[in-house]
Coordinates of C-alpha atoms in Angstrom, one line a residue:
X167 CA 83.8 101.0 36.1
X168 CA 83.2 98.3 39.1
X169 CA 80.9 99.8 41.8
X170 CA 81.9 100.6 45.0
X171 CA 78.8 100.0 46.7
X172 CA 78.2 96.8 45.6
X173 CA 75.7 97.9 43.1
X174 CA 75.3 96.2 40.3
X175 CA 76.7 97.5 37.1
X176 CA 75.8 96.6 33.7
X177 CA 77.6 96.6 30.5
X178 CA 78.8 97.0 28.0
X179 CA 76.8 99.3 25.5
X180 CA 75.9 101.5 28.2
X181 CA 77.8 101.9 31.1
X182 CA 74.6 102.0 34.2
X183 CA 74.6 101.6 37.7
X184 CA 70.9 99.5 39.0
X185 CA 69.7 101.8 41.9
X186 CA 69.3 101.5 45.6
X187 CA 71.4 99.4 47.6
X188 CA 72.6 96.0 47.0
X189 CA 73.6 95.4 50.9
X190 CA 77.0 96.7 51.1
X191 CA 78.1 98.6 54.0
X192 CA 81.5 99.9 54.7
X193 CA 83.7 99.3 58.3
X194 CA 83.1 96.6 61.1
X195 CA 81.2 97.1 64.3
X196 CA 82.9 96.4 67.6
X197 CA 80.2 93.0 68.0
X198 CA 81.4 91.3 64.7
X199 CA 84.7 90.3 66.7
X200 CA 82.0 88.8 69.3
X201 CA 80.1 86.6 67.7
X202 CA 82.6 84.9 65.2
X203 CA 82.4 81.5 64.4
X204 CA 85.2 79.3 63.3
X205 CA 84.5 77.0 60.6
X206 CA 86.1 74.9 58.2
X207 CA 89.6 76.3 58.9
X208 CA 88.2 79.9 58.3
X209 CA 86.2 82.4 60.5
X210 CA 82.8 83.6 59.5
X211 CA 81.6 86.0 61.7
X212 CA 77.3 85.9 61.8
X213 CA 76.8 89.7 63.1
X214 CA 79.1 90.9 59.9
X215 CA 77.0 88.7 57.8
X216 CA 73.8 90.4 59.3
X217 CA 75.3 93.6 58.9
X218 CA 76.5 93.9 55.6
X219 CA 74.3 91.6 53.8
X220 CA 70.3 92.9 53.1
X221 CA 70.1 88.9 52.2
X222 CA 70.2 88.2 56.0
X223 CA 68.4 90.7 57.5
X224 CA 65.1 88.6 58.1
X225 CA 67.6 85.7 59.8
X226 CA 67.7 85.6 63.5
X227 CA 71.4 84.7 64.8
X228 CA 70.5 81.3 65.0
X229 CA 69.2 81.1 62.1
X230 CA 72.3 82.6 60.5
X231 CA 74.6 80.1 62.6
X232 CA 72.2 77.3 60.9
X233 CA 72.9 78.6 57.8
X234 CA 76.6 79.3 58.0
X235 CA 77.0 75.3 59.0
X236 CA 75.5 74.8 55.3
X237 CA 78.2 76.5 53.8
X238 CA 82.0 76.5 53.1
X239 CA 84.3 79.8 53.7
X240 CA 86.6 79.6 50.0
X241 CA 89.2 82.0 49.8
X242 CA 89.5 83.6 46.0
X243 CA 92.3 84.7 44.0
X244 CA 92.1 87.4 41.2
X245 CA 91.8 86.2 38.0
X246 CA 90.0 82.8 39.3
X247 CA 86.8 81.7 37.1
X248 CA 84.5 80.3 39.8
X249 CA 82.5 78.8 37.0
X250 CA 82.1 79.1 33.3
X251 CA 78.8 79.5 31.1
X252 CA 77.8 75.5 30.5
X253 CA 79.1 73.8 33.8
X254 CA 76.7 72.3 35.7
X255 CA 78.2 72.4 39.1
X256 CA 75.4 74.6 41.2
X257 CA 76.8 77.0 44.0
X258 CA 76.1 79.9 45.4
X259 CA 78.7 82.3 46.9
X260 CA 78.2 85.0 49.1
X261 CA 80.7 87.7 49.1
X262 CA 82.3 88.7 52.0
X263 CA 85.1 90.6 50.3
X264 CA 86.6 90.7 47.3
X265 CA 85.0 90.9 43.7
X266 CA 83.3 89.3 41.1
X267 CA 82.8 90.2 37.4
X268 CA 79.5 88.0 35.2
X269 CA 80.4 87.2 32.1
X270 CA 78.3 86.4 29.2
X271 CA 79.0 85.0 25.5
X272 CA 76.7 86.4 22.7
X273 CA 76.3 85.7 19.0
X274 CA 79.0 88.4 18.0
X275 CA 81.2 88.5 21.7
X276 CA 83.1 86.6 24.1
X277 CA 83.1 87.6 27.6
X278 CA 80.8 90.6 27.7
X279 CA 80.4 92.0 31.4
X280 CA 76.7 91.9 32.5
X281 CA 77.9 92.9 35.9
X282 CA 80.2 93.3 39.3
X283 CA 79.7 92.1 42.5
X284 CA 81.5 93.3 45.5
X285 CA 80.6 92.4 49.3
X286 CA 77.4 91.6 50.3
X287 CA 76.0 90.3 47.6
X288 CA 75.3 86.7 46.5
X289 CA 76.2 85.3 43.0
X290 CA 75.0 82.1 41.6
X291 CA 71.8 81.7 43.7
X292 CA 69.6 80.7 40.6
X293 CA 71.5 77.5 40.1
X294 CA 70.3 76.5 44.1
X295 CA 66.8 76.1 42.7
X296 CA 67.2 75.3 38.9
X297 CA 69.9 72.8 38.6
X298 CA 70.7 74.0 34.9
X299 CA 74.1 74.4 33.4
X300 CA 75.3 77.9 33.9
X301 CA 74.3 80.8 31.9
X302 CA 77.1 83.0 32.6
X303 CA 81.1 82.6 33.6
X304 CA 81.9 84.0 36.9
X305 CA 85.0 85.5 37.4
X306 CA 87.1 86.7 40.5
X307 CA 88.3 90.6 39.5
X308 CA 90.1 91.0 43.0
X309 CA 91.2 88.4 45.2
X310 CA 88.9 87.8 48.6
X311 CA 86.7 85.5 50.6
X312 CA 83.4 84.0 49.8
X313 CA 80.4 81.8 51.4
X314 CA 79.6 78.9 49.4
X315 CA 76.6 76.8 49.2
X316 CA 76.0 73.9 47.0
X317 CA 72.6 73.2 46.0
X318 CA 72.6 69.5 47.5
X319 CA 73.9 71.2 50.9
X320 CA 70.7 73.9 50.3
X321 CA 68.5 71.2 50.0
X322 CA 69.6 69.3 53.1
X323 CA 69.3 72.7 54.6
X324 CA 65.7 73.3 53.2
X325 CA 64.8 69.2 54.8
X326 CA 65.9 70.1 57.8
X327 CA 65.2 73.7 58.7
X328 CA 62.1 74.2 56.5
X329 CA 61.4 77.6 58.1
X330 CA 64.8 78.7 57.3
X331 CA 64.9 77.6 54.0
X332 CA 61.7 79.5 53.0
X333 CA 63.1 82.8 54.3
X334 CA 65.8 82.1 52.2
X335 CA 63.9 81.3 49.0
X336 CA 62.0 84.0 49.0
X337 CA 65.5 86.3 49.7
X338 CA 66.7 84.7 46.2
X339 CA 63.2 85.6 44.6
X340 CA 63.6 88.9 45.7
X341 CA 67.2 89.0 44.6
X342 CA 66.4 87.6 41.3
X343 CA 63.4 90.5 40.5
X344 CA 65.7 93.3 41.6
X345 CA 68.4 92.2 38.6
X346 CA 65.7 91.3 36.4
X347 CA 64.2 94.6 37.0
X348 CA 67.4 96.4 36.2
X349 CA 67.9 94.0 33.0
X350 CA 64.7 95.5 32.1
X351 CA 65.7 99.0 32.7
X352 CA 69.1 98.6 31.1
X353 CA 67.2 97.9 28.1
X354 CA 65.2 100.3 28.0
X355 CA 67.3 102.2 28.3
X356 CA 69.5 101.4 25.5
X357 CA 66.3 102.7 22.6

């Protein structure tokens, strides 16, 4: 069942929901129509990224409006595979509506679901730092709008706003030990 917080869920022997929040938070305040941006043909407004991403929380509105410029608003369509395990394309996308199902092939299955991510969360942000082929397929589950960093645009980010791009490193170390954590538990869970 896809979470409606924007948790992640894990599956599929046991259905289990990772807790506390994965920065998802419902409606739009009255400033988000203030400080929208246009860019590349799309709007991308910084105060709804600040508000309904935890990513972001440490960015100042500059700093956001810096980072936004590093990125490409891409609009998604259900049923769209973003990327599939073994391609070695590495962007990150940051969900701003819509949703995302991580798929994984094993030894004995195709496509098992390791988890759904709805708005405000990031998916992909390994592959900024690693530059490995992908472990997992990522797969659009409803149609919606995502943020979309590269990890050649990250690292011309990172050379020219160092500051910046170590608040945002240690925001993808963070992310990464929160699902690693709740790999763990899923696990354990499972004996």
């Amino acid at each position: 069942m896809p979470s409606s917080t924007g948790q992640l869920v894990l599956r599929p022997v046991l259905e289990y929901t990772c807790p506390g929040k994965m920065g998802r938070r419902p409606g739009r305040s009255a400033g988000d129509r203030k400080a929208t941006r246009q860019h590349g043909g799309a709007r991308v407004s910084v105060d709804r990224l600040s508000e309904e991403f935890a990513f972001f929380k440490t960015l100042s509105a500059d700093e956001l409006r810096d980072f936004v410029a590093f990125c490409e608003p891409r609009s998604v369509e259900a049923g769209e595979v973003l990327w599939r395990e073994g391609d070695e394309h590495n962007d990150a996308a940051f969900i701003l509506s819509g949703e995302i199902v991580i798929k994984k092939n094993s030894r004995f299955e195709k496509g098992v679901v390791v988890g759904i991510f709805s708005r405000g969360t990031v998916v992909g942000e390994l592959c900024l730092l690693t530059g490995e082929k992908r472990s997992v397929t990522a797969q659009v589950r409803e149609p919606g709008e995502l943020l979309v960093i590269s990890s050649q645009r990250f690292e011309e980010l990172i050379a020219t706003h160092p500051l910046l791009g170590l608040k945002l490193l240690k925001k993808i170390f963070q992310v990464v030990t929160k699902r690693l954590s709740c790999s763990y538990e899923r696990i354990a869970s499972i004996f």
